[in-house]
Coordinates of C-alpha atoms and ligand atoms in Angstrom, one line a residue:
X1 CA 0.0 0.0 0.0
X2 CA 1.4 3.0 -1.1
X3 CA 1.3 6.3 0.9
X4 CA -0.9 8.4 -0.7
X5 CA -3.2 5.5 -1.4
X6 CA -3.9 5.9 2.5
X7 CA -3.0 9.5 3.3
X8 CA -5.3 10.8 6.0
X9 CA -6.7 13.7 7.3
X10 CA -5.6 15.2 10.2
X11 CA -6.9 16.4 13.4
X12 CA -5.5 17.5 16.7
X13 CA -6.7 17.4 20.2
X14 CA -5.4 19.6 22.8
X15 CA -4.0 23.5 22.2
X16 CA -1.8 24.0 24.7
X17 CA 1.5 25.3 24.0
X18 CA 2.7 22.4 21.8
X19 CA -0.5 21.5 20.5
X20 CA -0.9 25.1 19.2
X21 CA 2.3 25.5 17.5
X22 CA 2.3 21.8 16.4
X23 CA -1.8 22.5 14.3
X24 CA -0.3 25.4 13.2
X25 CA 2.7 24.1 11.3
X26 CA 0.8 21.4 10.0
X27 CA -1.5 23.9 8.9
X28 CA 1.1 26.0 7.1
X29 CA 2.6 22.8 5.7
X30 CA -0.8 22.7 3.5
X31 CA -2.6 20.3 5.4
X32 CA -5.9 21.1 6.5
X33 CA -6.3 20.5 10.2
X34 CA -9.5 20.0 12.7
X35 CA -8.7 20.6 16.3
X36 CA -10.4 20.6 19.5
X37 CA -9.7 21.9 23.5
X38 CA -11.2 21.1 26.1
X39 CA -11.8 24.6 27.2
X40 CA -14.2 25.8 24.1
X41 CA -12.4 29.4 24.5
X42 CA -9.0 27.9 24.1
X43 CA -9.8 26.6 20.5
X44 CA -12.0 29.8 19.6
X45 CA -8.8 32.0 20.7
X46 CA -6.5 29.7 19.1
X47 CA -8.5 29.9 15.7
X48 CA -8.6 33.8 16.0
X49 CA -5.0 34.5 16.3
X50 CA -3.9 32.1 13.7
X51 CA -4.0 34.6 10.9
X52 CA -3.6 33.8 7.6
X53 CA -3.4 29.9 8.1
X54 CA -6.9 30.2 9.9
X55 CA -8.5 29.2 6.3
X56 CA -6.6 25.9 7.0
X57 CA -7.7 25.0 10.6
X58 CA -11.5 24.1 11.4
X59 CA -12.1 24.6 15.3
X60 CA -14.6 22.2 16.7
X61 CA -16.9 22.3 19.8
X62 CA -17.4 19.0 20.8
X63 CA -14.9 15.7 20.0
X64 CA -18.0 14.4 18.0
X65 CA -18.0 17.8 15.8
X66 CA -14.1 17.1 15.4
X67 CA -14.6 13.6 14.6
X68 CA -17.1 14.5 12.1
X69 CA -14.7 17.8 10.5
X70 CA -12.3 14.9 9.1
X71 CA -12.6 12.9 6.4
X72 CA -11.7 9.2 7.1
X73 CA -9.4 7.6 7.2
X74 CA -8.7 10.0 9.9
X75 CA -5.2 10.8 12.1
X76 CA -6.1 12.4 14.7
X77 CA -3.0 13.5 17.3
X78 CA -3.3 13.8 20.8
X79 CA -1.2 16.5 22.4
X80 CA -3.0 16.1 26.1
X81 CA -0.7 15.0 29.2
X82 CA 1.3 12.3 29.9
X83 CA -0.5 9.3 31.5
X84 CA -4.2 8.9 32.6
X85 CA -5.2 12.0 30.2
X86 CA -4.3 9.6 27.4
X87 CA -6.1 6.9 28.2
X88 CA -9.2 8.8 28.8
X89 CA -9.2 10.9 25.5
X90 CA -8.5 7.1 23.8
X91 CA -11.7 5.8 25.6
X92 CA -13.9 9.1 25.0
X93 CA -12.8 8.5 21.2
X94 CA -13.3 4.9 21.1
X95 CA -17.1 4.8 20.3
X96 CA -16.5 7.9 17.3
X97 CA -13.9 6.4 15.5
X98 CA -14.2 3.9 13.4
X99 CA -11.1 0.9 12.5
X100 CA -8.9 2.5 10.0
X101 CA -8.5 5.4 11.8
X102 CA -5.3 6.6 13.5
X103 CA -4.7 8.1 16.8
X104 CA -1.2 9.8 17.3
X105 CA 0.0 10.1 20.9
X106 CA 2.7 12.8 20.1
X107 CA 3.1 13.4 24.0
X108 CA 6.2 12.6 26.2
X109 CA 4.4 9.3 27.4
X110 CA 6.2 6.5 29.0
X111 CA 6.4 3.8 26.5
X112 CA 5.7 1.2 28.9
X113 CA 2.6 2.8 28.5
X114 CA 2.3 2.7 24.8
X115 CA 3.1 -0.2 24.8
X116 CA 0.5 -1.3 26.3
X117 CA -2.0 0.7 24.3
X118 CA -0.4 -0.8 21.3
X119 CA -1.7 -4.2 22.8
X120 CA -4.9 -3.5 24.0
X121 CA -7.7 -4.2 21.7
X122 CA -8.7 -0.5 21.1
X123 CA -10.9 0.2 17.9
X124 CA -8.8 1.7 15.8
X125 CA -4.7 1.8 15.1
X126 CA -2.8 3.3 17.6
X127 CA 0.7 4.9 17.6
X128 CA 3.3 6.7 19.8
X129 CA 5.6 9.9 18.6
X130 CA 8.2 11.3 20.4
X131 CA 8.5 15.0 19.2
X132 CA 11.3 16.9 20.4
X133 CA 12.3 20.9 20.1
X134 CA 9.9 22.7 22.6
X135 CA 7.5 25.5 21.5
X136 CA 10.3 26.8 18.7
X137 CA 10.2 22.9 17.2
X138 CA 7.0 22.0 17.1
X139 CA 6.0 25.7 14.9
X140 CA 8.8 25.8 13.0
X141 CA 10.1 22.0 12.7
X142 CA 10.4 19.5 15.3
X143 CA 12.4 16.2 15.1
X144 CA 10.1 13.3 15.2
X145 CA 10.5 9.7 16.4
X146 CA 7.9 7.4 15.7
X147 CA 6.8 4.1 16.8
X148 CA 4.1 1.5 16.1
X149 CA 3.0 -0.2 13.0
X150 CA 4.9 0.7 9.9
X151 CA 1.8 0.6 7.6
X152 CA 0.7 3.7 10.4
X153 CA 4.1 5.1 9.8
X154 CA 3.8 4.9 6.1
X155 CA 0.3 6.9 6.1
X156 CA 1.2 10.0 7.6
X157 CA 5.1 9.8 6.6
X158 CA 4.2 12.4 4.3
X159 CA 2.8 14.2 6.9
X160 CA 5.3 14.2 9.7
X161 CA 8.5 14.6 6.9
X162 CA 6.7 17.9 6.0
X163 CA 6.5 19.4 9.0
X164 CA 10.0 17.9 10.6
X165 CA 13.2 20.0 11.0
X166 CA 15.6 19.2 8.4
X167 CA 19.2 18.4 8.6
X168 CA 22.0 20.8 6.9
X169 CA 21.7 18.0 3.9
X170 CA 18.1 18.5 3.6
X171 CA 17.1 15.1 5.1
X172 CA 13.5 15.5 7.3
X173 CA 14.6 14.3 10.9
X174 CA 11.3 12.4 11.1
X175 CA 11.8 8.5 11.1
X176 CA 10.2 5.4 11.7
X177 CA 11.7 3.4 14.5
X178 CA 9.7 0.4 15.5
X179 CA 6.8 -1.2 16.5
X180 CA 5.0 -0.3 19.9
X181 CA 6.7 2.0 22.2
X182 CA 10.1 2.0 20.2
X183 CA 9.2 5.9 19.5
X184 CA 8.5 7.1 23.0
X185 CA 11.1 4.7 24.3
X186 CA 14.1 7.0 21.9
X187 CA 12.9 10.4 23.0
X188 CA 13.1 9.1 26.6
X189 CA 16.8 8.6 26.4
X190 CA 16.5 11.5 24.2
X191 CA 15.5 13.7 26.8
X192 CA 18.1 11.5 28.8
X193 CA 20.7 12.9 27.0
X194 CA 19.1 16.2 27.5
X195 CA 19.2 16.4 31.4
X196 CA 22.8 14.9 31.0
X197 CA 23.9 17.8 28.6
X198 CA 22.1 20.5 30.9
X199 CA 23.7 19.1 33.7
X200 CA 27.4 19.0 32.1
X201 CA 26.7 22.3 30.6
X202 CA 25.7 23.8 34.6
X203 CA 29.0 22.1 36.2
X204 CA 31.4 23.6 33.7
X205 CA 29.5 27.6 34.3
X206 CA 29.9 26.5 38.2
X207 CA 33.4 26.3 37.7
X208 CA 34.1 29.4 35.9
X209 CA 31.4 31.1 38.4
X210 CA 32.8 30.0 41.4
X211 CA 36.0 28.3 40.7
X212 CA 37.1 31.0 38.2
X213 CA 35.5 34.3 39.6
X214 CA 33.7 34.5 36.3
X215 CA 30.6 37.1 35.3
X216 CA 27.9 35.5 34.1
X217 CA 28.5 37.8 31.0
X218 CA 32.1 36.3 30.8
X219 CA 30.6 32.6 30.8
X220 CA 28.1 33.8 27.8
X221 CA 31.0 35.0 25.8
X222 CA 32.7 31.7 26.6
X223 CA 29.8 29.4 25.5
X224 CA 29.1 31.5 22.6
X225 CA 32.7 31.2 21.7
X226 CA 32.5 27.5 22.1
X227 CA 29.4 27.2 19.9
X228 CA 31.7 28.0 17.1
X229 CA 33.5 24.7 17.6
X230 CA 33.7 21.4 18.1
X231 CA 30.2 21.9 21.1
X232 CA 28.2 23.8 18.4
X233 CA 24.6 22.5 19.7
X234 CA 21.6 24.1 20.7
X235 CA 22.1 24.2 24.5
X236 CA 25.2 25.5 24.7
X237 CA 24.1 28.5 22.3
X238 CA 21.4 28.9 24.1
X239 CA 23.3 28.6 27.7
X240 CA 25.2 31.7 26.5
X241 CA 22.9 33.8 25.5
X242 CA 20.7 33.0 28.9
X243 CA 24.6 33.7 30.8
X244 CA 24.3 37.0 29.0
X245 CA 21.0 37.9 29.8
X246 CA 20.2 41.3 31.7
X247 CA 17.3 41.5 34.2
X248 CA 16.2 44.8 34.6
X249 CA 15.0 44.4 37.8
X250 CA 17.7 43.7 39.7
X251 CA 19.9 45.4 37.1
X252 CA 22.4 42.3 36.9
X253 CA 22.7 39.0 34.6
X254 CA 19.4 36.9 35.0
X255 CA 21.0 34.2 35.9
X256 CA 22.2 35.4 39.2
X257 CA 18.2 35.9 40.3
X258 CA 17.6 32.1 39.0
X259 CA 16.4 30.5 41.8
X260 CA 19.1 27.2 41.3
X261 CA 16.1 24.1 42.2
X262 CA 15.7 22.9 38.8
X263 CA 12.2 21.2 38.3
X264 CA 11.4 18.0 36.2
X265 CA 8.6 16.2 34.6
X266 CA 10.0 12.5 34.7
X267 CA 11.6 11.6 31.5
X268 CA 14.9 11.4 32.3
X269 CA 14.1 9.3 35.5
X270 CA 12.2 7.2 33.6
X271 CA 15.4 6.6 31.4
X272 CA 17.2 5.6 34.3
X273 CA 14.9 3.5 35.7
X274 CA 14.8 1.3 32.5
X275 CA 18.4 1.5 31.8
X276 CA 18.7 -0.2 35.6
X277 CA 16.0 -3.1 34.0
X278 CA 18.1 -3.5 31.1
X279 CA 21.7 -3.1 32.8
X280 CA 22.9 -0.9 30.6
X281 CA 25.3 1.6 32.5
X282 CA 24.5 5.3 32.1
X283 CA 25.9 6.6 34.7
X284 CA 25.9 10.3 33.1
X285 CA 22.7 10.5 32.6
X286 CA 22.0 9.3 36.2
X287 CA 24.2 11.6 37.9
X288 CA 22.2 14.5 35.7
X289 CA 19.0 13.2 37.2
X290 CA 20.5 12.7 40.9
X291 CA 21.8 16.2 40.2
X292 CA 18.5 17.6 39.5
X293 CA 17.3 15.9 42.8
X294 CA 20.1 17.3 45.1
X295 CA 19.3 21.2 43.4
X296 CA 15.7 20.4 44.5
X297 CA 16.7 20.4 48.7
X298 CA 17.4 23.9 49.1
X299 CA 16.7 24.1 53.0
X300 CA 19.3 21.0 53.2
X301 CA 21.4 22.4 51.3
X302 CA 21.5 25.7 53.0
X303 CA 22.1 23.7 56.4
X304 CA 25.2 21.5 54.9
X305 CA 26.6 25.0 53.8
X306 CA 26.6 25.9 57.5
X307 CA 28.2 23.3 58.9
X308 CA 30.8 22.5 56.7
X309 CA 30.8 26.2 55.1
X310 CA 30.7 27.5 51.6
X311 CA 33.4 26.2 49.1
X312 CA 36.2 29.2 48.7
X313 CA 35.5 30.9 45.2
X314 CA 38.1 31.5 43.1
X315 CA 41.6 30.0 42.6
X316 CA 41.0 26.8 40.7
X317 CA 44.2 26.4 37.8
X318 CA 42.2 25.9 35.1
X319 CA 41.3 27.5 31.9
X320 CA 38.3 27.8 29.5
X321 CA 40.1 25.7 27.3
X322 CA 40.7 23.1 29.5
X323 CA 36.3 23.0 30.6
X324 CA 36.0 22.8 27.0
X325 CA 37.7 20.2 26.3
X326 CA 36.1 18.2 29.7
X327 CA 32.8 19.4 28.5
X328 CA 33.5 17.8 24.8
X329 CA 35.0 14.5 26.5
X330 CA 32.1 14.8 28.8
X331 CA 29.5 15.1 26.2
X332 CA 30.9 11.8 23.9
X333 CA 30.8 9.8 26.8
X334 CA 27.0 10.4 27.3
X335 CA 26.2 9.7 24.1
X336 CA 28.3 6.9 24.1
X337 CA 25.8 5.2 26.9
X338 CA 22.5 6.4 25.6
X339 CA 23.1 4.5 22.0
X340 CA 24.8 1.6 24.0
X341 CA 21.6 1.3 26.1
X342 CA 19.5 2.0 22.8
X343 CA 21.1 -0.8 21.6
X344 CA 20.5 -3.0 24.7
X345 CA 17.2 -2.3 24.8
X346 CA 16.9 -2.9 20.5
X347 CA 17.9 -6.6 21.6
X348 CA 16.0 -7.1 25.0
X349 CA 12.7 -5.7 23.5
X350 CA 13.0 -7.3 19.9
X351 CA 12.7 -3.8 18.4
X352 CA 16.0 -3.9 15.8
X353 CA 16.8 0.1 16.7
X354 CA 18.3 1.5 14.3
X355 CA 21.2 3.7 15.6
X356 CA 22.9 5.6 12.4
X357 CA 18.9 6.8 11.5
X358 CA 18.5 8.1 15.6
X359 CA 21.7 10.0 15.4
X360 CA 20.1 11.1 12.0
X361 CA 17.0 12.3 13.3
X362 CA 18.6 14.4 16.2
X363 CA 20.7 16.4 14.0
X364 CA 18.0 19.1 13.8
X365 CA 15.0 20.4 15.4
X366 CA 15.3 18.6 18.5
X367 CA 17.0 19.8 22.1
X368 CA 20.0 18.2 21.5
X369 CA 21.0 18.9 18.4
X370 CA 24.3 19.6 18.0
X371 CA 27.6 19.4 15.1
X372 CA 28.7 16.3 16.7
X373 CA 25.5 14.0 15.8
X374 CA 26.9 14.0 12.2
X375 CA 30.1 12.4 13.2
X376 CA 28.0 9.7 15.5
X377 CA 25.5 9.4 12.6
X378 CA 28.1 8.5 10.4
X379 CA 30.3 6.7 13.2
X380 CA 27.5 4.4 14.0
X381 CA 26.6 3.7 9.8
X382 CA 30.0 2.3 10.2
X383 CA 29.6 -0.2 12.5
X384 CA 26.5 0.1 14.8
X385 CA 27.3 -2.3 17.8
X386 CA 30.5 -0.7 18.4
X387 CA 30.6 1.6 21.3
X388 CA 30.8 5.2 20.5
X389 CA 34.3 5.6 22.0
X390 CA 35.9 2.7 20.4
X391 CA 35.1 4.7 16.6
X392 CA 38.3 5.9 15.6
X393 CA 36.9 9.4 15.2
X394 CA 35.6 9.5 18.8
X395 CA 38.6 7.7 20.1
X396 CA 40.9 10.4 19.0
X397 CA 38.6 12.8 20.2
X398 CA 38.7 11.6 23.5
X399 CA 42.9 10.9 23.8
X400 CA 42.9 14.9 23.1
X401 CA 40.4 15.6 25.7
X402 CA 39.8 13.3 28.4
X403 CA 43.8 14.8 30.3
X404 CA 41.2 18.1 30.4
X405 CA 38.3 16.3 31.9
X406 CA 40.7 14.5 34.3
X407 CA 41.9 18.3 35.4
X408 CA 38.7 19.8 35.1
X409 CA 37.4 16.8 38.1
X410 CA 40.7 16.9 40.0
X411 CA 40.1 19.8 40.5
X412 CA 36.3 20.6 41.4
X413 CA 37.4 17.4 43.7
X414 CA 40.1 19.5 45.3
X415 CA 38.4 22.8 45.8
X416 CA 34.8 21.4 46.5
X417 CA 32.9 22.6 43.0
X418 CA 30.9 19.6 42.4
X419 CA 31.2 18.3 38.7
X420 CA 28.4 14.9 39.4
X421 CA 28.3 14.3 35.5
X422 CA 31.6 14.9 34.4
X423 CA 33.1 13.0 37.0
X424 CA 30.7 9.9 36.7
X425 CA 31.7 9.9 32.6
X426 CA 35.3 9.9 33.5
X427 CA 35.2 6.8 36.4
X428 CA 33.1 5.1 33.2
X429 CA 35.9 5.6 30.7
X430 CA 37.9 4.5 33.4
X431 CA 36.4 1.4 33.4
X432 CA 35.7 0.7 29.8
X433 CA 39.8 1.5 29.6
X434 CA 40.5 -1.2 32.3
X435 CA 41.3 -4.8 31.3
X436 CA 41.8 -5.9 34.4
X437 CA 39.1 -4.7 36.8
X438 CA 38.7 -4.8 40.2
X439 CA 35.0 -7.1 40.2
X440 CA 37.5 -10.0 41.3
X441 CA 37.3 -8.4 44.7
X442 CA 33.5 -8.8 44.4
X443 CA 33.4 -12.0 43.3
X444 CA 35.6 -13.1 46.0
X445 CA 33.3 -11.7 49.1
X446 CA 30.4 -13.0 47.1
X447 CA 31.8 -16.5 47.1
X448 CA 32.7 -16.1 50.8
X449 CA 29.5 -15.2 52.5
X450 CA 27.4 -17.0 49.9
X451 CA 29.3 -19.7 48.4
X452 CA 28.3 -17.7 44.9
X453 CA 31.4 -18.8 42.9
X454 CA 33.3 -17.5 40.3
X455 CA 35.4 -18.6 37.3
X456 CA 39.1 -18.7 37.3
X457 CA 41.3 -16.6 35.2
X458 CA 43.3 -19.8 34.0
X459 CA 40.3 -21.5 33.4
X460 CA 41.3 -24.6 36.2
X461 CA 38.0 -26.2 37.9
X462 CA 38.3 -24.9 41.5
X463 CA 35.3 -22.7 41.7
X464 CA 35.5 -21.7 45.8
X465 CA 37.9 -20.5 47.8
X466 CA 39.5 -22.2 51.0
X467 CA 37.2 -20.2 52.9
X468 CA 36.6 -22.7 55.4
X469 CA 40.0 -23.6 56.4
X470 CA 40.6 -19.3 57.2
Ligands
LIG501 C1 12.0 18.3 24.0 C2 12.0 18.4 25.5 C3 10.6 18.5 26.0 C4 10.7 18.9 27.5 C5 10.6 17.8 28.4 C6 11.7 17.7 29.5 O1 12.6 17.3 23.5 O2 11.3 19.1 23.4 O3 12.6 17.2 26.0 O4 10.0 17.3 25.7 O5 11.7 19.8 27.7 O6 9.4 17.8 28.9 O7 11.3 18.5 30.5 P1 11.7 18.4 32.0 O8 13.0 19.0 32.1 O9 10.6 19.1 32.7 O10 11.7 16.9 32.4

């Protein structure tokens, strides 16, 4: 079945922010949209103020009148909350849809939980899309990663590739990535990634802040001037210009005002959760999400500051160059573990992930785009079960910058600036560098107090120690 033998007609429930922006670049892409709000008013302001590509969009009163505004086969994309809100617009459209019709859960959900809508027996097809690139993406061109059926995929692939961001070649970062949750389950580590980039990006402005005496509109020089290199990405461009920002009420940089408690919806807890099911180390990642957690204890906080008192500013030997270069090692390293978990979880869930065309769909539109997602694209086309840091480009990238990283968390270790990411990427690639570990140790005590066993390094049949006869 060809695509435009079953291209549908689209409608969207839900204007709020991303809803909104997401009708209205569908609309301008020249496909004619329904939508409906819960809140009548929402959709009747949101159909007033949408201009010229009002002629496009019909607003509807009731979900029947939407229902019956779109020709069948109908898509109809839900941009409600994560969680029960799903579930109950799927039931309240269960009995006005009929089977070939489509709903689109383009939320963040958890794909535990689409995958258990793809199971259950609703009344009509069912699929899960993580959209990525905030307000600014979802107008103007998000980056789209779907899951579910491919014969779903294929009917609004037209669709989703027209309103995608594109890449600097021109490719739509909209892709199909597997059957049931495979979609929601990406932008998860996605947004895994995210945190772990926010995170690395916040340690190395600590430093210069505290560790360095730095202005805030010093550090948004700095990132800015990094954006023209090797970190060229979305958040860093956009951490400078926030670094840089004036608030007039205090008459200072903005981001000395910022309450530092930084808030969180779930996804990138979620991430870690499953990546502890699966056993696939991100440890990155997880200190970005313990990080989060810790910024959130303010009163603690305050109270550990006065009894062991505040960390001295100033006087760390390091340079800008040398937190660039730790942020770049940094940054590799978490990427590194989110596709190696990716790929875990390809094999545990049976889902055959394809890793060059996720690095493919992240190069634009999405939060974490960034320069370097073209080298792991084409790192991973190359051979896609290697680890990221085993590619030769990555390798060499990492023998030039991991001696800065190792600086950069000597010395936050030494003078008490508190690097939780960077330092967890660096024990990893410690490990992963180490032949000969230490989990002998561990096997040992296991075998001790449990008689667990373990197997010998010259292979000989002796599988306890003399434990009894210490
Ligand atoms: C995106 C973002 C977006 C949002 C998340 C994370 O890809 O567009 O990930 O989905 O920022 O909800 O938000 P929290 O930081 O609140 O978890």
């Amino acid at each position: 079945m060809s695509a435009s033998q079953t291209e549908r007609h689209v409608g969207l429930i839900g204007l709020g922010t991303m809803g909104s922006a997401l009708a209205l670049n569908i609309a301008e892409k020249g496909f004619p949209i329904a939508v409906w709000n819960r809140t009548v008013q929402v959709t009747r302001d949101f159909h007033a103020k949408a201009g010229g590509l009002a002629a496009m969009i019909t607003p509807t009163e009731t979900l029947a009148a939407l229902v019956a505004a779109i020709r069948p086969p109908r898509a109809i994309i839900l941009m409600v909350p994560a969680g029960q809100a799903v579930d109950d617009q799927l039931a309240a459209l269960a009995p006005l849809l009929g089977p070939a019709d489509l709903v689109i859960d383009a939320g963040n959900a958890n794909f535990h939980d689409t995958n258990r809508r793809n199971a259950a027996e609703l009344p009509f097809h069912f699929m899960g899309l993580g959209v990525s690139g905030g307000e600014e993406g979802a107008r103007h061109g998000p980056a789209i990663m779907a899951g579910g059926a491919f014969e779903d995929w294929a009917s609004v692939e037209p669709m989703l590739h027209a309103i995608a961001a594109r890449s600097d070649d021109g490719t739509p970062c909209a892709a199909y990535l597997g059957p049931e949750g495979a979609g929601h389950f990406v932008k998860a580590v996605h947004n895994g990634i995210e945190y772990a980039d926010m995170q690395m990006i916040a340690e190395v402005y600590g430093v210069m802040r505290d560790g360095l005496n730095m202005a805030a509109p010093e550090i948004g020089d700095t990132f800015a001037r990094w954006n023209d290199g090797v970190l060229r990405s979305y958040l860093v461009e956009i951490s400078g210009i926030v670094a840089k920002a004036h608030d007039r009420l205090s008459d200072g940089p903005l981001l000395d005002v910022i309450l530092d408690a930084a808030g969180q919806k779930g996804t990138g807890r979620w991430t870690v959760i499953e990546a502890q099911n699966l056993a696939a180390p991100i440890p990155v990642i997880e200190a970005a999400v313990h990080a989060r957690n810790v910024s959130a204890r303010l009163a603690e906080r305050a109270a550990g500051q006065a009894v062991f008192g505040p960390v001295e500013a100033g006087g760390a030997d390091l340079s800008t160059e040398d937190l660039e270069h730790a942020l770049i090692a940094g940054k590799i390293l978490c990427y590194a573990q989110g596709f190696s978990m990716m790929s875990a979880a390809g094999t545990e869930f049976g889902w055959d992930l394809d890793m060059p065309a996720i690095a493919r769909v992240w190069r634009a539109g999405c939060i974490i785009r960034s320069a370097m997602l073209n080298d792991m694209a084409e790192a991973l086309a190359e051979d896609a079960g290697r680890n990221l840091i085993l590619a030769h480009f990555f390798a060499n990238h990492l023998r030039r910058s991991v001696p800065a990283l190792r600086k950069v968390v000597a010395t936050g270790a030494l003078h008490g600036l508190a690097c939780p990411a960077l330092a967890s990427g660096l024990a990893w690639f410690d490990m992963m560098r180490t032949a000969r570990g230490t989990a002998n140790m561990i096997q040992a005590q296991r075998d001790f107090f449990g008689l667990h066993g373990f197997k010998r390094l010259d292979g000989r049949d002796l599988p306890h120690g003399p434990w009894a006869e210490a």
